[in-house]
mmCIF file of C-alpha atoms in Angstrom:
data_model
loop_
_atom_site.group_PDB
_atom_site.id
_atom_site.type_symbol
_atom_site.label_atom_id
_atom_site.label_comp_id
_atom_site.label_asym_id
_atom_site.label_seq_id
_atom_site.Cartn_x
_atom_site.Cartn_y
_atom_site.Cartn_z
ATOM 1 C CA UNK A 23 3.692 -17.078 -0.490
ATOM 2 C CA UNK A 24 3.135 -14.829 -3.228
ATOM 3 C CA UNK A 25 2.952 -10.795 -3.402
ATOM 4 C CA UNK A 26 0.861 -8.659 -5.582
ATOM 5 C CA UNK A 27 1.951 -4.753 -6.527
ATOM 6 C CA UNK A 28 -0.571 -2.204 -7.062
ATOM 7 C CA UNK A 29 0.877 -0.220 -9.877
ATOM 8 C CA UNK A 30 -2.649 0.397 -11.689
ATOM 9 C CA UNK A 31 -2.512 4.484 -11.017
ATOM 10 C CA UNK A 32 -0.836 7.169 -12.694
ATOM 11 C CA UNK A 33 0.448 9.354 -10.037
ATOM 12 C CA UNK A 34 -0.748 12.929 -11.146
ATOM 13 C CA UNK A 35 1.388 14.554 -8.384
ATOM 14 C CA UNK A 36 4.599 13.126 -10.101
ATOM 15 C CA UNK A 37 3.806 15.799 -12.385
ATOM 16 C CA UNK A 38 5.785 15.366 -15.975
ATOM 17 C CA UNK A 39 7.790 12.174 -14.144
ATOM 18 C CA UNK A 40 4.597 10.372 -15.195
ATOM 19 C CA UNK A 41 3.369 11.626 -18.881
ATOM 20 C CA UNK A 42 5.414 8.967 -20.215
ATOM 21 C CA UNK A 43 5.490 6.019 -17.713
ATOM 22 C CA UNK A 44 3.681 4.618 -15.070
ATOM 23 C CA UNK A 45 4.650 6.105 -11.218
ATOM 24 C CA UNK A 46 6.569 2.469 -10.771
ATOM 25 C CA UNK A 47 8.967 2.692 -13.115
ATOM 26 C CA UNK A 48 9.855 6.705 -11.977
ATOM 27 C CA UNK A 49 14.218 6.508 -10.951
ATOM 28 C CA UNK A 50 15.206 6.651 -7.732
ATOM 29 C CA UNK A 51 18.301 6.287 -6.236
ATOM 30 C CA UNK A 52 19.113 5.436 -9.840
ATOM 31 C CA UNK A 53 16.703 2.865 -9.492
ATOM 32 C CA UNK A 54 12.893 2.796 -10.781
ATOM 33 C CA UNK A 55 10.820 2.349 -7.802
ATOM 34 C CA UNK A 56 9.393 -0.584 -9.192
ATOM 35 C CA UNK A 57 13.385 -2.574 -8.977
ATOM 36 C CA UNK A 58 13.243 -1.691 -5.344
ATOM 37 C CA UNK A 59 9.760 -3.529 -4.405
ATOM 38 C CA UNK A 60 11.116 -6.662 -6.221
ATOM 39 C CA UNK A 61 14.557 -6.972 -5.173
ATOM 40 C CA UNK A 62 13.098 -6.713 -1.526
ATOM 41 C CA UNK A 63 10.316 -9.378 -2.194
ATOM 42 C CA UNK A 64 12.543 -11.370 -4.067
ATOM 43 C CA UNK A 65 15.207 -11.159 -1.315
ATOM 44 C CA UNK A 66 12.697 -12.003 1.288
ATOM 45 C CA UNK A 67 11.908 -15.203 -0.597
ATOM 46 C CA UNK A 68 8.986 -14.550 -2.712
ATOM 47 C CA UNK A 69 9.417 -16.278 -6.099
ATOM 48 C CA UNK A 70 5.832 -15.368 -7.808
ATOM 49 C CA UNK A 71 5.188 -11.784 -8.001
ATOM 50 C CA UNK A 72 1.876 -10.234 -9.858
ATOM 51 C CA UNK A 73 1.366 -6.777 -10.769
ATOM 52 C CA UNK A 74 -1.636 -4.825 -11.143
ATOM 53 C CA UNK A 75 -1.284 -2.890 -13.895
ATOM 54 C CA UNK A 76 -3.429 0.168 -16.144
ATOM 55 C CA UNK A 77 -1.759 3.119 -16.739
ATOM 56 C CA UNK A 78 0.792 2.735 -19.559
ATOM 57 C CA UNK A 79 0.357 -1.366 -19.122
ATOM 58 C CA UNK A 80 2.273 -2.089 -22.075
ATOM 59 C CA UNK A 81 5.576 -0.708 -20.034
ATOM 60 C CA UNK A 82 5.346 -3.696 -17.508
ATOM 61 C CA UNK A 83 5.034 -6.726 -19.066
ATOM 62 C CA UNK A 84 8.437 -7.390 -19.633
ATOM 63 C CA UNK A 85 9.394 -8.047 -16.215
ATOM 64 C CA UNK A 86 8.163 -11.886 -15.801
ATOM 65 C CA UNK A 87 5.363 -10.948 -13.955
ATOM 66 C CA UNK A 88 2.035 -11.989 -13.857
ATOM 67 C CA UNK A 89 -0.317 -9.228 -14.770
ATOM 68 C CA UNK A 90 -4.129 -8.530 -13.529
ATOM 69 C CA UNK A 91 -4.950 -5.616 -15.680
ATOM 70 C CA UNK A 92 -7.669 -2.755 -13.995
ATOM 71 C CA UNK A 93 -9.117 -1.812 -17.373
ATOM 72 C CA UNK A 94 -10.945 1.068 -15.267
ATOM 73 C CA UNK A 95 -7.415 2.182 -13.750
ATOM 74 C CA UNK A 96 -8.643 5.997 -14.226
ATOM 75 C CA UNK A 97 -12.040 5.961 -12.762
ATOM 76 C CA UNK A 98 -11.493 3.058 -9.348
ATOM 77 C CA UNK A 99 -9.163 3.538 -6.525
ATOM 78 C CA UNK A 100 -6.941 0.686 -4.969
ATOM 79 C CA UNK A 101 -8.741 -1.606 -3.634
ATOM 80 C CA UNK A 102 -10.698 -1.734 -7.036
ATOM 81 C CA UNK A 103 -7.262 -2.715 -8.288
ATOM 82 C CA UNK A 104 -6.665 -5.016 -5.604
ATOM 83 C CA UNK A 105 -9.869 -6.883 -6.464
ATOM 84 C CA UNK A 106 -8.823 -6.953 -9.994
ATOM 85 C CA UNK A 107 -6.094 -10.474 -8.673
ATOM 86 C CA UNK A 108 -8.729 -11.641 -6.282
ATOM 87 C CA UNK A 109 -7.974 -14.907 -7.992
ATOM 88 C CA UNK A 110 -4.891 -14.643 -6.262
ATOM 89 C CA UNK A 111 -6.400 -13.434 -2.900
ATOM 90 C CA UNK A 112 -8.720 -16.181 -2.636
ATOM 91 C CA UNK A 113 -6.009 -19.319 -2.766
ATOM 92 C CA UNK A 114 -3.093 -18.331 -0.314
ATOM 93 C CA UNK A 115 -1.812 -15.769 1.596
ATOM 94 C CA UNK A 116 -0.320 -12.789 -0.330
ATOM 95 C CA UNK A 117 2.100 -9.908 0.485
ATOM 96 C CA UNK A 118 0.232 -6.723 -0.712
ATOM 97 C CA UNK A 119 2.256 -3.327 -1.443
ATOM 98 C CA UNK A 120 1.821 -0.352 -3.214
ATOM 99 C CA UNK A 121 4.065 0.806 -6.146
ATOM 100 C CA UNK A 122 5.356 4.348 -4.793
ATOM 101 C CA UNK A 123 7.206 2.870 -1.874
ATOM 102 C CA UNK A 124 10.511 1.301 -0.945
ATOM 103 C CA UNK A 125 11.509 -0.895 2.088
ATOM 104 C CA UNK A 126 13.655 -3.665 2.943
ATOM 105 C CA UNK A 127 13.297 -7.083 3.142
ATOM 106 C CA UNK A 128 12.808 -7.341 6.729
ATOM 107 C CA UNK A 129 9.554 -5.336 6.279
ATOM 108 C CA UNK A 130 8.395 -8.391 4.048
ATOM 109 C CA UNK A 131 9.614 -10.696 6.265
ATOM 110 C CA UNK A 132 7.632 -9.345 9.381
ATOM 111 C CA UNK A 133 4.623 -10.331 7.282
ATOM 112 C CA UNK A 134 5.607 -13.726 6.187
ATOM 113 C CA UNK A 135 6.354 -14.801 10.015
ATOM 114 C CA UNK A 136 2.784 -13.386 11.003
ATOM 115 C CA UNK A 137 -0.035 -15.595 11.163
ATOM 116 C CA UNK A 138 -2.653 -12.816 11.494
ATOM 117 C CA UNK A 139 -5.433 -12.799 8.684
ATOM 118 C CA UNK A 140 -5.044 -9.612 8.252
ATOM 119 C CA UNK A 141 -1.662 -7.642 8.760
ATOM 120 C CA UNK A 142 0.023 -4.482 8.123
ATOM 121 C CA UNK A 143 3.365 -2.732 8.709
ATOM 122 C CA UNK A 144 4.253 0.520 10.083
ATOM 123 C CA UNK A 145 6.851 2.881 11.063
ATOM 124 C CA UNK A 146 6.543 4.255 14.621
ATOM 125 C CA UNK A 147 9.018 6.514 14.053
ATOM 126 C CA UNK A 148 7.026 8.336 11.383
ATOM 127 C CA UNK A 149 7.109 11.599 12.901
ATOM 128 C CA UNK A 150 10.513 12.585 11.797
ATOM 129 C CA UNK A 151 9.881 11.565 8.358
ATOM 130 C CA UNK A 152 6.631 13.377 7.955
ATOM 131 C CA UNK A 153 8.440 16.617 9.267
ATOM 132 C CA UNK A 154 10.607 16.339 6.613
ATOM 133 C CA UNK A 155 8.311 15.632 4.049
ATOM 134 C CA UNK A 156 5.363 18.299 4.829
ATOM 135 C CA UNK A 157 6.556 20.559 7.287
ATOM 136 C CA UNK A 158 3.560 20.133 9.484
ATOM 137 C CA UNK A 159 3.067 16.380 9.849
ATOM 138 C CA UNK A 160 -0.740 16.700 10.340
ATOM 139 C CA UNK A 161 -1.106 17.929 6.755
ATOM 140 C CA UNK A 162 -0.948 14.480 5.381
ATOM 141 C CA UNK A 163 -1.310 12.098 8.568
ATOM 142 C CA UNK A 164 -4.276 9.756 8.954
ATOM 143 C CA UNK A 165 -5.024 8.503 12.412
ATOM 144 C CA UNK A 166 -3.421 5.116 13.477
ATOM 145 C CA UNK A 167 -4.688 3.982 16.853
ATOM 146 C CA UNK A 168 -3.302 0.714 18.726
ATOM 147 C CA UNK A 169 -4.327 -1.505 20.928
ATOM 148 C CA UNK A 170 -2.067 -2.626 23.577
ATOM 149 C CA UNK A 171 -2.130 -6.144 21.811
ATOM 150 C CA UNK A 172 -1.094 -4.074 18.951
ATOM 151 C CA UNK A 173 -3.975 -4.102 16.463
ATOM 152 C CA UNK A 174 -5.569 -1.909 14.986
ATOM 153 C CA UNK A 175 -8.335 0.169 16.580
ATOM 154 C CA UNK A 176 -8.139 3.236 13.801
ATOM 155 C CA UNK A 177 -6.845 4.200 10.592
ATOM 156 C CA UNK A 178 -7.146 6.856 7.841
ATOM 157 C CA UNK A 179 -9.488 9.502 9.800
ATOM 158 C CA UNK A 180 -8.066 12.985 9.944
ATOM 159 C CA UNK A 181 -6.143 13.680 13.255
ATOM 160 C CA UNK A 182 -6.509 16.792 15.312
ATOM 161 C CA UNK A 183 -3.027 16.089 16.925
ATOM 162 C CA UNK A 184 0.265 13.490 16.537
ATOM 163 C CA UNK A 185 -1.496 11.695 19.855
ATOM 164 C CA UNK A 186 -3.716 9.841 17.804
ATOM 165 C CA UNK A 187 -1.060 9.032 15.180
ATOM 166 C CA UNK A 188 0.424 5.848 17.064
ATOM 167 C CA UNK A 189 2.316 4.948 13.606
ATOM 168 C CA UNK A 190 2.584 5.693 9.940
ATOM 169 C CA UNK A 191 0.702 3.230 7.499
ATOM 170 C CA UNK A 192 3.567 2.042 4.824
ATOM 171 C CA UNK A 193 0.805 0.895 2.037
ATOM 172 C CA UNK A 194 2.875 -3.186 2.462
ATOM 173 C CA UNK A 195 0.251 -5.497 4.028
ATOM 174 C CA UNK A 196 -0.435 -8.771 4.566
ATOM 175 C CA UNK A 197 -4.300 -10.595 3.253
ATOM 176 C CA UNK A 198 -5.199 -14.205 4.056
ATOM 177 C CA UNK A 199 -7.898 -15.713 1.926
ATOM 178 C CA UNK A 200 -10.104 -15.255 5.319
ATOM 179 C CA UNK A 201 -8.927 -11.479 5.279
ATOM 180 C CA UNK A 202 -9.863 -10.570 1.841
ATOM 181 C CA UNK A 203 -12.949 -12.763 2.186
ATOM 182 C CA UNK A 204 -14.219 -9.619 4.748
ATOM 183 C CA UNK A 205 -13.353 -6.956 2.243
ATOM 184 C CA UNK A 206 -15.339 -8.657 -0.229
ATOM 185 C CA UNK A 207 -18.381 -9.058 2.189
ATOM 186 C CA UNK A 208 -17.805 -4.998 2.785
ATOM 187 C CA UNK A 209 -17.570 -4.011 -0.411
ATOM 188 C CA UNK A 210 -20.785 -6.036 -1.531
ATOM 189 C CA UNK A 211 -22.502 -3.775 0.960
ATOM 190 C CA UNK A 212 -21.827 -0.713 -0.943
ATOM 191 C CA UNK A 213 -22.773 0.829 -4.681
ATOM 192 C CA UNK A 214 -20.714 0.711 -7.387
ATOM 193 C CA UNK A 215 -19.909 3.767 -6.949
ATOM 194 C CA UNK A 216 -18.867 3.910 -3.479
ATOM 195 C CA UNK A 217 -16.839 0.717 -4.219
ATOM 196 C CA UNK A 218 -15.097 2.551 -6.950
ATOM 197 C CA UNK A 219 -14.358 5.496 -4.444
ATOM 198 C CA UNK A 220 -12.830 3.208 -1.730
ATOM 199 C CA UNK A 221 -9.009 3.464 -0.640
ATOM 200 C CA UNK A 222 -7.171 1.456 1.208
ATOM 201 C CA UNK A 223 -7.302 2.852 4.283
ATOM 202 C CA UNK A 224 -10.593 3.451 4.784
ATOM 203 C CA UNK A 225 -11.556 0.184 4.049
ATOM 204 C CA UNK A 226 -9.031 -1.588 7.245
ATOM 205 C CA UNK A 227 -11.204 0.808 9.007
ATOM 206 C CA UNK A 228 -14.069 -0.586 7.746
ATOM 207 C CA UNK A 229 -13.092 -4.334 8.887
ATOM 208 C CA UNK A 230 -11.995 -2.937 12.214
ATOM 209 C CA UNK A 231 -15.248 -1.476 12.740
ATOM 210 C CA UNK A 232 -16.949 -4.616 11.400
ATOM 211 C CA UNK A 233 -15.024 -6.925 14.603
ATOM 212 C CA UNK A 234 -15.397 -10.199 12.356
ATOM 213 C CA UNK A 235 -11.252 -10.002 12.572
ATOM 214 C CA UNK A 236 -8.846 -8.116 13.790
ATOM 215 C CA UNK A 237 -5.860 -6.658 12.222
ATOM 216 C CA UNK A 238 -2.527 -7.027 13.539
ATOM 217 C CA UNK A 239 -0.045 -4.238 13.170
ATOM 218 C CA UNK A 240 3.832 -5.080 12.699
ATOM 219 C CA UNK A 241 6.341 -1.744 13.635
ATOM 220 C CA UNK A 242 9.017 -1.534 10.867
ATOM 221 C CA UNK A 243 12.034 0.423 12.247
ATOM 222 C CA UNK A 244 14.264 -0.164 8.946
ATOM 223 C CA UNK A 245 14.316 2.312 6.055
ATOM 224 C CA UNK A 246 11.623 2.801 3.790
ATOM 225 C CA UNK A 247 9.499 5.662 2.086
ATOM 226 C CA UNK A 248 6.585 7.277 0.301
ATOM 227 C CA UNK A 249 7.255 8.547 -3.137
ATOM 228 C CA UNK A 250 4.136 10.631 -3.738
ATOM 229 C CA UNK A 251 5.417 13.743 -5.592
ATOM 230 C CA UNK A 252 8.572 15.181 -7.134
ATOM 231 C CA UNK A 253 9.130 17.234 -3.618
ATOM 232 C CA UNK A 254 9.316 13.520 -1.922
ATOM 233 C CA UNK A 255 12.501 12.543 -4.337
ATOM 234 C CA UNK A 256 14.822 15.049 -1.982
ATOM 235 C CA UNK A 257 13.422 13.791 1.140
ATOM 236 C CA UNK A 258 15.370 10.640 1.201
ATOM 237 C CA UNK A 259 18.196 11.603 -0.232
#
């Protein structure tokens, strides 16, 4: 199996972390954030590892990686990135996960084991965390609604209360070929534009409200977190 970082952004909220280096390669824990995705894929058993890369490119190439460059990194969102190693998407199964976040490899494990064509992880335990981080957890919480089968019925609408946040979304995921053959058929439904515009989340909702497949969710109890601005780097500490 293979795995495939998104790492294309520049992360504007990391303030002056960033003017110099892409959001991957910020230090945390004495380690860029960037060393922590890897050693967990690589400890999990993943030997070929691509990166998506645009903002300060030239900064990761030295890391025996392949690249997929998004030379429209400033203008697309993720899943424009994403699309940018469809190459990749299209022959096998790959391990998708953001480059802001850390986890274990048990989280990368969870998705190896599945056999769902379309899987994600999350923490159930998010509410803690999100208390921490924002104070009042509904300032940055997206819906995440279950099934009792546990797949997805929601994600990424804004919630009027915790009820209808089942789970936090960790941005590590899971696309067969059959999986990120639906996102393709969405997104060739929409304009340029509102492909450019599309996140992540938005589009699983998308392919949940489209029923071709379903998308299995995987709870991840271990540690793990969201480095999304210089207020996050004293959350985990």
């Amino acid at each position: 199996m293979r795995a495939i970082i998104l790492a294309a952004g520049r992360g504007s909220r990391m303030k002056h972390l960033t003017d110099e280096r892409p959001k991957c390669l910020v230090v945390f824990r004495e380690k860029a954030l960037l060393d922590w995705q890897l050693e967990a894929l690589r400890t999990a058993g993943i030997c070929e590892i691509a990166i998506v890369t645009g903002y300060k490119r030239e900064l990761l190439l030295d890391r025996g990686l392949v690249e997929f460059y998004n030379p429209r990194w400033a203008e697309t969102n993720m899943v424009s990135s994403l699309a940018c190693a469809e190459s990749w998407l299209k022959a096998e199964p790959c391990i998708v996960s953001y480059s802001d976040i850390f986890y274990t490899p048990a989280a990368v494990r969870s998705l190896i084991e599945c056999n769902a064509k379309l899987a994600v992880t999350y923490d159930p335990n998010w509410l803690e965390l999100w208390t921490r981080r924002f104070g009042d957890p509904l300032l940055d919480a997206e819906t995440f609604r279950l099934s009792e089968k546990n797949t997805l019925l929601e994600i990424g609408n804004r919630p009027t209360s915790v009820d209808e946040v089942q789970g936090q979304y960790m941005g590590l995921l899971r696309f067969t070929p059959q999986g990120w053959s639906e996102v393709e058929r969405i997104r060739g439904d929409l304009t340029q534009e509102q492909r450019d515009r599309m996140h992540m989340t938005g589009t699983l909702q998308k392919v949940v409200e489209g029923q071709r497949l379903t998308i299995t969710a995987l709870p991840y109890r271990g540690e793990w977190g969201e480095i999304d601005s210089i207020e996050d780097m004293a959350a985990y500490i």
